[in-house]
Coordinates of C-alpha atoms in Angstrom, one line a residue:
Chain S
M1 CA 0.0 0.0 0.0
S2 CA 1.3 3.4 -0.9
F3 CA 2.5 5.9 1.8
E4 CA 4.1 8.7 -0.1
L5 CA 4.8 12.3 0.6
K6 CA 5.1 14.8 -2.3
I7 CA 6.6 18.2 -1.7
L8 CA 4.7 21.0 -3.4
G9 CA 6.4 24.0 -1.7
S10 CA 9.6 24.2 0.3
N11 CA 10.4 27.8 1.0
S12 CA 9.7 30.1 3.9
A13 CA 8.2 33.6 4.1
T14 CA 9.0 34.8 0.6
P15 CA 9.1 32.6 -2.5
A16 CA 12.6 32.6 -4.1
Y17 CA 14.7 30.7 -6.6
G18 CA 11.7 28.8 -8.0
R19 CA 10.8 27.6 -4.5
H20 CA 7.3 28.1 -3.3
H21 CA 5.5 28.4 0.0
T22 CA 4.9 25.3 2.1
A23 CA 2.5 22.6 0.9
Q24 CA 2.8 18.9 1.0
L25 CA 0.6 16.0 -0.2
L26 CA 0.5 12.8 1.7
R27 CA -1.0 9.9 -0.1
V28 CA -2.0 6.8 1.9
K29 CA -3.9 4.4 -0.3
S30 CA -6.9 6.3 -1.6
H31 CA -6.3 9.3 0.8
N32 CA -4.8 12.5 -0.4
F33 CA -4.1 14.6 2.7
L34 CA -3.0 18.2 1.9
I35 CA -0.7 19.6 4.6
D36 CA -0.4 23.4 4.6
C37 CA -1.4 25.3 1.5
G38 CA 0.9 28.2 0.7
E39 CA 0.1 30.7 -2.1
G40 CA 0.2 28.9 -5.5
T41 CA -0.5 25.4 -4.2
Q42 CA -3.3 24.9 -6.8
I43 CA -0.7 25.7 -9.5
Q44 CA 1.8 23.3 -7.9
L45 CA -0.8 20.6 -7.7
S46 CA -1.5 21.0 -11.4
R47 CA 2.2 21.2 -12.3
Y48 CA 2.8 17.8 -10.6
K49 CA -0.3 16.1 -12.0
C50 CA -2.0 15.9 -8.6
K51 CA -5.8 16.1 -8.8
A52 CA -7.3 18.7 -6.5
L53 CA -10.6 17.0 -6.3
R54 CA -9.0 13.9 -4.7
I55 CA -8.1 16.0 -1.6
N56 CA -10.8 15.6 1.1
H57 CA -8.8 16.6 4.2
I58 CA -6.6 19.8 4.5
F59 CA -4.5 20.4 7.6
I60 CA -3.3 24.0 8.1
S61 CA -0.6 24.3 10.8
H62 CA -0.9 28.0 11.5
L63 CA -2.1 31.3 10.1
H64 CA 1.2 32.8 8.7
G65 CA 0.5 33.5 5.1
D66 CA 3.2 31.2 3.7
H67 CA 1.2 28.3 5.1
Y68 CA -2.4 29.0 4.1
L69 CA -2.7 31.7 1.5
G70 CA -3.3 29.2 -1.3
L71 CA -6.3 27.7 0.5
M72 CA -8.9 30.2 -0.7
G73 CA -7.9 29.8 -4.4
L74 CA -8.0 26.0 -4.0
I75 CA -11.5 26.2 -2.5
F76 CA -12.7 28.4 -5.4
T77 CA -11.1 26.1 -7.9
M78 CA -12.7 23.0 -6.3
H79 CA -16.1 24.8 -6.7
L80 CA -15.4 25.6 -10.3
L81 CA -14.5 22.0 -10.9
Q82 CA -17.9 21.0 -9.6
R83 CA -16.8 19.4 -6.4
K84 CA -19.7 17.7 -4.6
D85 CA -17.9 15.8 -1.8
D86 CA -17.6 17.4 1.6
L87 CA -14.2 19.0 2.4
F88 CA -12.7 18.8 5.9
I89 CA -10.4 21.6 7.0
Y90 CA -8.4 21.5 10.2
G91 CA -6.9 24.9 11.2
Q92 CA -6.3 27.5 13.9
K93 CA -9.0 29.8 15.2
G94 CA -9.7 32.4 12.6
L95 CA -9.3 30.3 9.5
Q96 CA -13.1 29.7 9.2
E97 CA -13.7 33.4 9.5
I98 CA -11.1 34.2 6.9
I99 CA -12.7 31.8 4.4
T100 CA -16.3 32.6 5.1
T101 CA -15.6 36.4 4.9
Q102 CA -14.1 35.9 1.4
L103 CA -17.0 33.6 0.3
K104 CA -19.4 36.3 1.4
Y105 CA -17.8 39.1 -0.5
S106 CA -17.4 37.1 -3.7
D107 CA -21.1 36.1 -3.4
T108 CA -20.1 32.5 -3.7
S109 CA -22.3 29.6 -2.5
L110 CA -20.1 26.6 -2.8
N111 CA -21.3 23.4 -4.5
Y112 CA -19.9 21.4 -1.6
K113 CA -19.9 21.6 2.2
I114 CA -16.8 22.5 4.2
H115 CA -16.4 21.1 7.7
F116 CA -14.1 23.3 9.8
H117 CA -12.2 21.9 12.8
E118 CA -10.6 24.4 15.1
L119 CA -7.3 23.1 16.4
Q120 CA -6.5 22.9 20.1
N121 CA -3.0 24.2 21.0
D122 CA -2.3 22.9 24.4
C123 CA -2.6 19.1 23.8
S124 CA -2.5 16.4 21.1
E125 CA -5.8 15.8 19.6
L126 CA -7.3 13.1 17.4
L127 CA -8.4 14.8 14.2
F128 CA -9.2 12.0 11.9
E129 CA -9.6 8.2 12.1
D130 CA -10.7 5.4 9.8
K131 CA -9.8 1.8 9.3
L132 CA -6.4 2.6 7.9
L133 CA -5.0 5.3 10.0
T134 CA -5.2 8.2 12.5
V135 CA -4.2 11.8 12.3
H136 CA -3.3 13.6 15.5
S137 CA -2.3 17.2 16.0
F138 CA 0.3 18.2 18.5
P139 CA 1.5 21.7 19.7
L140 CA 4.6 23.4 18.3
N141 CA 6.5 26.3 19.7
H142 CA 6.1 29.2 17.2
R143 CA 5.3 32.9 17.4
I144 CA 1.6 32.3 17.0
A145 CA -0.5 29.2 17.7
C146 CA 0.9 26.4 15.5
C147 CA 0.4 22.6 15.3
G148 CA 2.3 19.7 13.9
F149 CA 0.5 16.6 12.5
L150 CA 1.1 12.9 13.0
F151 CA -0.2 10.5 10.4
K152 CA -0.1 6.9 11.8
E153 CA -1.2 3.7 10.1
K154 CA -3.2 1.4 12.3
P155 CA -1.8 -2.1 13.1
K156 CA -2.1 -4.3 10.1
P157 CA -3.5 -7.9 10.0
I158 CA -1.5 -11.1 10.1
R159 CA -0.9 -12.2 6.5
L160 CA -1.5 -15.7 5.3
N161 CA 1.5 -17.5 3.9
K162 CA 0.0 -18.8 0.7
E163 CA 3.0 -21.2 0.1
K164 CA 2.4 -23.0 3.3
L165 CA -1.4 -22.8 3.6
P166 CA -3.1 -26.2 3.6
E167 CA -5.4 -26.7 0.7
N168 CA -8.4 -27.9 2.7
I169 CA -8.5 -24.9 5.1
S170 CA -11.9 -23.4 5.7
L171 CA -13.0 -19.8 5.8
A172 CA -13.7 -20.0 9.5
Q173 CA -10.1 -21.3 10.0
I174 CA -8.7 -18.4 7.9
G175 CA -10.6 -16.0 10.2
D176 CA -8.9 -17.7 13.2
L177 CA -5.5 -17.4 11.6
K178 CA -6.0 -13.7 11.0
K179 CA -6.8 -13.3 14.7
G180 CA -3.5 -14.9 15.5
L181 CA -5.1 -18.2 16.6
D182 CA -3.7 -21.7 15.9
I183 CA -5.9 -24.2 13.9
I184 CA -7.2 -26.8 16.2
D185 CA -9.3 -30.0 15.8
D186 CA -12.5 -30.9 17.7
E187 CA -10.4 -32.3 20.5
G188 CA -8.4 -29.2 20.9
N189 CA -5.2 -30.6 19.3
V190 CA -3.1 -28.1 17.4
L191 CA -3.2 -29.0 13.6
Y192 CA -1.3 -26.0 12.4
K193 CA 0.6 -23.5 14.5
N194 CA -0.3 -20.0 13.5
S195 CA 3.2 -18.8 13.1
D196 CA 4.0 -21.8 10.8
I197 CA 1.5 -20.8 8.1
T198 CA 1.3 -17.0 8.4
L199 CA 3.6 -14.1 8.0
P200 CA 3.9 -11.2 10.4
P201 CA 1.8 -8.1 9.7
R202 CA 3.2 -5.5 7.4
K203 CA 4.7 -2.5 9.2
S204 CA 2.5 0.4 10.2
R205 CA 4.1 3.6 9.1
T206 CA 4.1 7.1 10.6
Y207 CA 4.7 10.5 9.2
A208 CA 5.3 13.4 11.5
Y209 CA 5.0 16.9 10.2
C210 CA 6.7 19.7 12.2
S211 CA 5.9 23.0 10.6
D212 CA 7.2 26.3 11.9
T213 CA 8.8 25.8 15.4
K214 CA 11.8 26.7 17.4
Y215 CA 14.0 23.9 18.8
D216 CA 11.8 22.3 21.4
E217 CA 12.3 18.8 22.8
S218 CA 8.8 18.7 24.2
I219 CA 7.6 17.5 20.8
L220 CA 9.7 14.3 21.1
P221 CA 7.0 12.1 22.6
Y222 CA 4.7 12.9 19.7
I223 CA 7.1 12.1 16.9
S224 CA 9.3 9.4 18.4
D225 CA 10.2 6.5 16.1
A226 CA 8.4 8.0 13.1
D227 CA 9.4 6.5 9.8
L228 CA 9.5 9.9 8.2
L229 CA 9.9 13.2 10.0
Y230 CA 9.6 16.6 8.3
H231 CA 11.1 19.3 10.5
E232 CA 11.5 22.8 9.4
A233 CA 15.1 24.1 9.1
T234 CA 14.7 27.7 8.0
F235 CA 18.3 28.7 8.7
L236 CA 21.9 27.4 8.7
E237 CA 23.5 27.0 12.1
E238 CA 25.3 30.4 11.7
K239 CA 21.9 32.0 12.2
A240 CA 21.0 30.1 15.4
I241 CA 20.3 33.3 17.3
W242 CA 18.1 34.7 14.6
A243 CA 16.3 31.3 14.4
E244 CA 15.6 31.5 18.2
K245 CA 14.4 35.1 17.9
T246 CA 12.0 34.3 15.0
F247 CA 10.8 31.0 16.5
H248 CA 12.4 28.9 13.8
S249 CA 15.0 26.1 13.7
T250 CA 18.4 25.5 12.2
T251 CA 19.6 22.5 10.2
T252 CA 21.4 21.0 13.2
Q253 CA 18.5 21.6 15.5
A254 CA 16.2 19.8 13.2
A255 CA 18.7 16.9 12.9
T256 CA 19.1 16.8 16.7
I257 CA 15.4 16.4 17.1
A258 CA 15.4 13.6 14.5
K259 CA 18.2 11.8 16.3
M260 CA 16.7 12.2 19.7
A261 CA 13.3 11.0 18.4
G262 CA 14.8 8.0 16.8
V263 CA 13.1 8.6 13.5
K264 CA 14.2 6.7 10.4
H265 CA 14.3 9.5 7.9
L266 CA 14.4 13.2 8.2
L267 CA 13.2 15.7 5.6
I268 CA 14.1 19.4 6.1
G269 CA 12.6 22.4 4.4
H270 CA 11.1 25.9 4.9
Y271 CA 14.3 27.4 3.6
S272 CA 14.9 31.1 4.1
A273 CA 14.8 33.1 0.9
R274 CA 18.3 34.3 1.8
Y275 CA 19.8 31.0 0.7
K276 CA 20.1 30.1 -3.0
D277 CA 22.4 27.0 -2.6
L278 CA 20.9 24.4 -0.3
S279 CA 23.8 22.0 -0.2
P280 CA 25.1 23.5 3.1
F281 CA 21.6 22.7 4.6
L282 CA 22.1 19.0 3.7
N283 CA 25.7 18.9 4.9
E284 CA 25.0 20.5 8.2
A285 CA 22.0 18.3 9.0
K286 CA 23.8 15.1 7.9
S287 CA 26.7 15.9 10.2
V288 CA 24.2 15.2 13.1
F289 CA 21.7 12.8 11.4
E290 CA 22.9 10.9 8.4
N291 CA 19.6 9.9 6.9
T292 CA 18.5 13.4 6.0
S293 CA 17.1 14.7 2.7
L294 CA 16.2 18.1 1.4
A295 CA 12.5 18.8 0.8
T296 CA 12.5 19.3 -3.0
E297 CA 9.5 20.5 -4.9
G298 CA 8.0 17.8 -7.2
E299 CA 9.9 15.0 -5.4
S300 CA 8.2 12.2 -3.5
T301 CA 9.4 10.2 -0.5
H302 CA 7.9 6.7 -0.4
V303 CA 7.9 5.0 3.0
P304 CA 8.2 1.2 2.5
E305 CA 6.1 -1.2 4.5
Chain T
M1 CA 8.6 59.2 -21.0
S2 CA 7.6 55.5 -20.5
F3 CA 4.0 54.3 -20.6
E4 CA 4.2 50.6 -20.6
L5 CA 1.9 47.8 -19.6
K6 CA 3.3 44.5 -18.5
I7 CA 1.0 41.4 -18.3
L8 CA 1.7 39.3 -15.2
G9 CA -1.4 37.1 -15.4
S10 CA -3.8 36.4 -18.3
N11 CA -6.1 33.6 -17.4
S12 CA -9.6 33.5 -15.8
A13 CA -11.0 31.5 -13.0
T14 CA -8.6 28.6 -12.8
P15 CA -4.9 28.8 -13.8
A16 CA -4.1 26.6 -16.8
Y17 CA -1.4 25.9 -19.4
G18 CA 1.1 28.0 -17.5
R19 CA -1.3 31.0 -17.5
H20 CA -1.9 32.7 -14.2
H21 CA -4.7 34.8 -12.7
T22 CA -5.1 38.4 -13.7
A23 CA -2.5 40.9 -12.8
Q24 CA -1.0 43.8 -14.7
L25 CA 1.7 46.4 -14.0
L26 CA 1.4 49.8 -15.6
R27 CA 4.6 51.9 -15.5
V28 CA 4.3 55.6 -16.2
K29 CA 7.6 57.3 -15.5
S30 CA 8.3 56.5 -11.8
H31 CA 4.9 55.1 -11.1
N32 CA 4.3 51.4 -10.9
F33 CA 0.6 50.8 -10.8
L34 CA -0.5 47.2 -10.0
I35 CA -3.9 46.4 -11.6
D36 CA -5.6 43.4 -10.0
C37 CA -3.5 40.9 -8.1
G38 CA -4.4 37.2 -8.7
E39 CA -2.9 34.4 -6.7
G40 CA 0.9 34.1 -7.4
T41 CA 1.3 37.8 -8.5
Q42 CA 4.3 38.2 -6.2
I43 CA 5.9 35.2 -7.9
Q44 CA 5.2 36.6 -11.3
L45 CA 6.6 40.0 -10.3
S46 CA 9.8 38.3 -9.3
R47 CA 9.9 36.1 -12.5
Y48 CA 9.7 39.2 -14.6
K49 CA 12.2 41.2 -12.5
C50 CA 9.6 43.8 -11.3
K51 CA 10.4 45.1 -7.9
A52 CA 7.4 44.8 -5.5
L53 CA 8.6 47.7 -3.4
R54 CA 8.2 50.1 -6.3
I55 CA 4.4 49.5 -6.3
N56 CA 2.6 52.2 -4.3
H57 CA -0.9 52.0 -5.7
I58 CA -2.9 48.8 -6.2
F59 CA -6.2 48.8 -8.0
I60 CA -8.5 45.8 -7.4
S61 CA -11.4 45.6 -9.8
H62 CA -13.6 43.2 -7.8
L63 CA -13.6 40.5 -5.2
H64 CA -13.6 37.3 -7.3
G65 CA -10.6 35.3 -6.2
D66 CA -8.8 35.3 -9.5
H67 CA -8.4 39.1 -9.3
Y68 CA -7.2 39.6 -5.7
L69 CA -6.0 36.5 -4.0
G70 CA -2.4 37.4 -4.4
L71 CA -2.8 40.6 -2.6
M72 CA -2.4 39.3 1.0
G73 CA 0.8 37.5 0.1
L74 CA 2.2 40.6 -1.6
I75 CA 1.3 42.7 1.5
F76 CA 3.2 40.2 3.7
T77 CA 6.2 40.1 1.4
M78 CA 6.4 43.9 1.3
H79 CA 6.4 43.8 5.1
L80 CA 9.2 41.3 5.1
L81 CA 11.2 43.4 2.6
Q82 CA 11.0 46.2 5.2
R83 CA 8.7 48.5 3.3
K84 CA 8.3 51.8 4.9
D85 CA 6.3 53.8 2.3
D86 CA 2.6 54.1 2.5
L87 CA 0.6 51.7 0.2
F88 CA -2.6 52.8 -1.4
I89 CA -5.2 50.1 -2.2
Y90 CA -8.4 50.8 -4.2
G91 CA -11.0 48.0 -4.0
Q92 CA -14.5 47.0 -3.4
K93 CA -16.3 47.0 -0.1
G94 CA -15.0 44.1 1.9
L95 CA -11.4 44.1 0.7
Q96 CA -10.2 46.1 3.8
E97 CA -12.0 43.6 6.1
I98 CA -10.5 40.7 4.3
I99 CA -7.0 42.1 4.7
T100 CA -7.3 43.3 8.3
T101 CA -8.8 40.0 9.4
Q102 CA -5.8 38.2 8.1
L103 CA -3.4 40.6 9.6
K104 CA -5.1 40.1 12.9
Y105 CA -4.9 36.3 12.9
S106 CA -1.3 36.3 11.8
D107 CA -0.5 38.8 14.6
T108 CA 1.2 41.1 12.1
S109 CA 1.7 44.7 12.6
L110 CA 2.9 46.0 9.3
N111 CA 6.0 48.2 9.0
Y112 CA 4.1 50.5 6.7
K113 CA 0.6 52.0 6.5
I114 CA -2.1 51.0 4.1
H115 CA -4.6 53.5 2.9
F116 CA -7.8 51.8 1.7
H117 CA -10.2 53.4 -0.7
E118 CA -13.6 51.8 -1.1
L119 CA -14.7 52.0 -4.8
Q120 CA -18.1 53.5 -5.8
N121 CA -20.0 51.4 -8.3
D122 CA -22.6 53.7 -9.7
C123 CA -20.3 56.4 -11.2
S124 CA -16.9 57.3 -12.4
E125 CA -14.6 58.5 -9.6
L126 CA -11.3 60.2 -9.4
L127 CA -9.0 57.8 -7.5
F128 CA -5.6 59.4 -8.0
E129 CA -4.1 62.5 -9.3
D130 CA -0.7 64.1 -9.5
K131 CA 1.2 66.3 -12.0
L132 CA 1.5 63.5 -14.5
L133 CA -1.8 61.8 -14.6
T134 CA -5.2 60.9 -13.2
V135 CA -6.7 57.5 -12.5
H136 CA -10.5 57.2 -12.6
S137 CA -12.7 54.2 -11.9
F138 CA -15.8 53.4 -13.9
P139 CA -18.6 50.8 -13.4
L140 CA -18.5 47.5 -15.2
N141 CA -21.4 45.0 -15.7
H142 CA -20.4 41.9 -13.8
R143 CA -22.0 39.4 -11.4
I144 CA -20.7 41.3 -8.4
A145 CA -19.6 44.9 -8.0
C146 CA -16.8 45.5 -10.4
C147 CA -14.9 48.5 -11.7
G148 CA -12.7 49.4 -14.7
F149 CA -9.8 51.9 -14.4
L150 CA -8.7 54.7 -16.7
F151 CA -5.2 55.9 -16.5
K152 CA -4.9 59.2 -18.3
E153 CA -1.8 61.5 -18.7
K154 CA -2.5 65.2 -18.2
P155 CA -2.0 67.6 -21.1
K156 CA 1.7 68.1 -21.6
P157 CA 3.5 71.5 -22.1
I158 CA 4.5 73.1 -25.3
R159 CA 8.0 72.1 -26.2
L160 CA 10.8 74.6 -27.1
N161 CA 12.2 74.0 -30.6
K162 CA 15.9 74.3 -29.7
E163 CA 17.0 74.6 -33.3
K164 CA 14.9 77.7 -33.8
L165 CA 15.2 79.3 -30.4
P166 CA 17.0 82.7 -30.4
E167 CA 20.2 82.8 -28.4
N168 CA 19.3 85.9 -26.4
I169 CA 15.9 84.7 -25.2
S170 CA 15.3 85.4 -21.5
L171 CA 13.8 83.0 -18.8
A172 CA 10.7 85.1 -18.6
Q173 CA 10.2 84.8 -22.4
I174 CA 10.7 81.0 -22.2
G175 CA 7.9 81.1 -19.6
D176 CA 5.7 82.9 -22.0
L177 CA 6.4 80.5 -24.8
K178 CA 5.5 77.6 -22.6
K179 CA 2.2 79.3 -21.9
G180 CA 1.6 79.5 -25.7
L181 CA 2.3 83.2 -25.9
D182 CA 4.2 85.0 -28.6
I183 CA 7.4 87.0 -27.7
I184 CA 6.6 90.7 -27.9
D185 CA 8.7 93.8 -27.4
D186 CA 8.0 96.8 -25.2
E187 CA 5.7 98.3 -27.8
G188 CA 3.7 95.2 -28.2
N189 CA 5.2 94.1 -31.5
V190 CA 5.5 90.4 -32.1
L191 CA 9.2 89.5 -32.2
Y192 CA 8.7 85.8 -32.4
K193 CA 5.5 84.0 -33.2
N194 CA 5.1 81.1 -30.7
S195 CA 4.4 78.5 -33.3
D196 CA 7.6 79.4 -35.2
I197 CA 9.9 78.5 -32.3
T198 CA 8.1 75.8 -30.4
L199 CA 6.9 72.3 -31.1
P200 CA 3.4 71.0 -30.1
P201 CA 3.0 69.2 -26.8
R202 CA 3.7 65.5 -26.8
K203 CA 0.6 63.3 -26.8
S204 CA -1.1 62.5 -23.6
R205 CA -1.8 58.8 -23.4
T206 CA -4.6 56.8 -21.9
Y207 CA -4.9 53.2 -20.8
A208 CA -8.4 51.8 -20.1
Y209 CA -8.6 48.5 -18.2
C210 CA -11.9 46.6 -18.5
S211 CA -11.8 43.7 -16.1
D212 CA -14.6 41.2 -15.9
T213 CA -17.7 42.5 -17.7
K214 CA -20.4 41.4 -20.0
Y215 CA -20.8 43.2 -23.3
D216 CA -22.1 46.7 -22.3
E217 CA -21.9 49.8 -24.5
S218 CA -22.5 52.0 -21.5
I219 CA -18.7 51.9 -20.8
L220 CA -18.0 53.6 -24.1
P221 CA -17.9 57.2 -22.8
Y222 CA -15.2 56.2 -20.3
I223 CA -12.9 54.5 -22.7
S224 CA -13.4 56.4 -25.9
D225 CA -10.2 57.2 -27.9
A226 CA -8.0 55.3 -25.5
D227 CA -4.5 54.6 -26.8
L228 CA -4.6 51.2 -25.3
L229 CA -7.7 49.2 -24.1
Y230 CA -7.6 45.9 -22.2
H231 CA -11.0 44.3 -22.5
E232 CA -11.7 40.8 -21.1
A233 CA -12.5 38.1 -23.7
T234 CA -13.1 35.0 -21.6
F235 CA -14.7 33.0 -24.4
L236 CA -14.7 32.5 -28.2
E237 CA -17.8 33.6 -30.0
E238 CA -19.3 30.1 -30.0
K239 CA -19.8 30.5 -26.2
A240 CA -21.7 33.8 -26.5
I241 CA -24.7 32.5 -24.5
W242 CA -22.5 31.2 -21.8
A243 CA -20.6 34.5 -21.7
E244 CA -23.9 36.4 -21.3
K245 CA -24.9 34.0 -18.5
T246 CA -21.6 34.4 -16.6
F247 CA -21.3 38.2 -17.1
H248 CA -18.3 37.8 -19.3
S249 CA -17.4 38.8 -22.9
T250 CA -16.4 37.0 -26.1
T251 CA -13.6 37.9 -28.5
T252 CA -15.9 39.7 -31.0
Q253 CA -17.7 41.5 -28.2
A254 CA -14.4 42.9 -26.9
A255 CA -13.4 43.9 -30.4
T256 CA -16.7 45.5 -31.1
I257 CA -16.3 47.7 -27.9
A258 CA -12.8 48.6 -29.1
K259 CA -14.1 49.6 -32.5
M260 CA -17.0 51.6 -31.2
A261 CA -14.8 53.4 -28.7
G262 CA -12.3 54.3 -31.4
V263 CA -9.4 53.1 -29.4
K264 CA -6.0 52.6 -31.1
H265 CA -4.9 49.2 -29.7
L266 CA -6.9 46.4 -28.1
L267 CA -5.4 43.8 -25.7
I268 CA -7.6 40.8 -24.9
G269 CA -7.2 38.4 -22.0
H270 CA -8.8 36.6 -19.1
Y271 CA -9.0 33.4 -21.2
S272 CA -11.1 30.5 -20.0
A273 CA -9.2 27.5 -18.8
R274 CA -11.1 25.4 -21.4
Y275 CA -8.8 26.9 -24.2
K276 CA -5.2 25.8 -24.7
D277 CA -4.7 27.3 -28.1
L278 CA -5.3 31.0 -28.1
S279 CA -4.9 31.7 -31.8
P280 CA -8.6 31.6 -32.5
F281 CA -9.0 34.4 -29.9
L282 CA -6.8 36.6 -32.0
N283 CA -8.3 35.6 -35.3
E284 CA -11.9 36.3 -34.1
A285 CA -11.1 39.6 -32.5
K286 CA -9.0 40.8 -35.5
S287 CA -11.9 40.0 -37.8
V288 CA -13.7 42.9 -36.1
F289 CA -10.8 45.1 -34.9
E290 CA -7.5 44.6 -36.7
N291 CA -5.2 46.2 -34.1
T292 CA -5.7 43.5 -31.5
S293 CA -3.1 41.6 -29.5
L294 CA -3.3 38.8 -27.0
A295 CA -2.4 39.6 -23.4
T296 CA 0.7 37.4 -22.9
E297 CA 2.4 36.9 -19.6
G298 CA 5.8 38.6 -19.4
E299 CA 5.2 40.7 -22.5
S300 CA 4.9 44.5 -22.4
T301 CA 3.0 46.9 -24.5
H302 CA 4.6 50.3 -24.9
V303 CA 2.4 53.2 -25.8
P304 CA 4.4 55.8 -27.7
E305 CA 4.1 59.5 -27.1

């Protein structure tokens, strides 16, 4: 099953060097979760052949323009594309007012319904759940209220080992095997030991998104052991004081968080417009946490099962 | 003196085929007037090497997203670029609320002051005036309140013909020449006839911007004899009924307006996303009004004196 993150925007406050404001698309099976939606996201979606109408859930970390100013345009475009399905938007207090004010003045009555969920900022909160996965928010440490998001697949079922499965096995027995039970006869004797004819469940994967935040170890419990962590790294280490002042992080701070959290793979992004060449970002982060990549627009990171 | 219109965005409701939402930059001497500001305008400005901080006056025709959704991002970027100069924004009722609501929730106190001017929609109104030119609004016929804008250079002074100017002429006499007076001696005799030693004033140029509108001849008095007219042409003629229904215009309708208004040059744009190839737009419009061009992003139209 797919579990793939596509980067649509990678830059911070002002677009520069062909890099756009923050937006990411996480695809998990049939889900297309949009995470932040900077200005121009609808154009980036189109550029990378991602269908806007497949997005049903949009998570906005905070109300700085580089993280949400593409949302209104995307909402209008979904309307023009004759969207009918409900749209679920998770964002900070104020986002609903910003959207409904603009719908009012454009005299637009949408073809579809939007469900707004106002994020809490003092705790982790379950935002979404289905058979496949959960999405939780968790608080970040930024200048204004800001949340990270944790996408976590649920435990997966035991798999049947088709090469070892007896031919005469019944549906009821298959049900037992999937529950982890052995196959027993009427007298209670074990005919087949579960572990002999099954394979362990595929791995449940997690993606942790840490939008704008200063270095803060209090996020570690939320993101620990994530398969993939995105952590902002707005500045190189030389700008550590400025990062602290602006509630942002440096390369090595992001990498330190990744290392302490025991994640498998770190993506950094949200680059300051002052930097054209990003190779020092990668070098600095890798010096602390080797398995680091740069968030690069149009590129996807697939998390294997 | 320059009088040059640069197209930053040329498409209508949804971006398509590399075409962006409406935005134009009119440069008249040191003025950089931004006319409409669709999503991504700040990126287009950067792409075409136009400096955002040189823009002091922004004219927003109406509150459909494809005409203003880039404004908030541009305002934030001007702030981050340490703008100090006042910014003047002319727009429909609601625009100020949309902007101030977003400034509030992002906890942003701008480095500079914005002056909002709420457009009237039942008359033409003087929006801006200085020594060089005036800018008037005029009502258009769209689904929601919408204005066009007329940029008009003021009459220019009589020019001295340096080749014919007597060497012994005084400053006072030059003053008289510029007022159109002859040079006379103390007895009232004409020493030099004004027209013999001066040249006529350079031409005063006008640009008329007709944003979203259905075909409506009532705009003719406002735009008559314009040197350059932009008139929206969202659809080809085959979609005339749909144009009427959506309060937009077709190619031949735009060209008919240009012809009836006696303008010198017509630019058409605001193309529907249903069209990839724009050559039929040009052909249809030219069949009615020969001096027509397609609004093309990155291209400039210079109006000669």
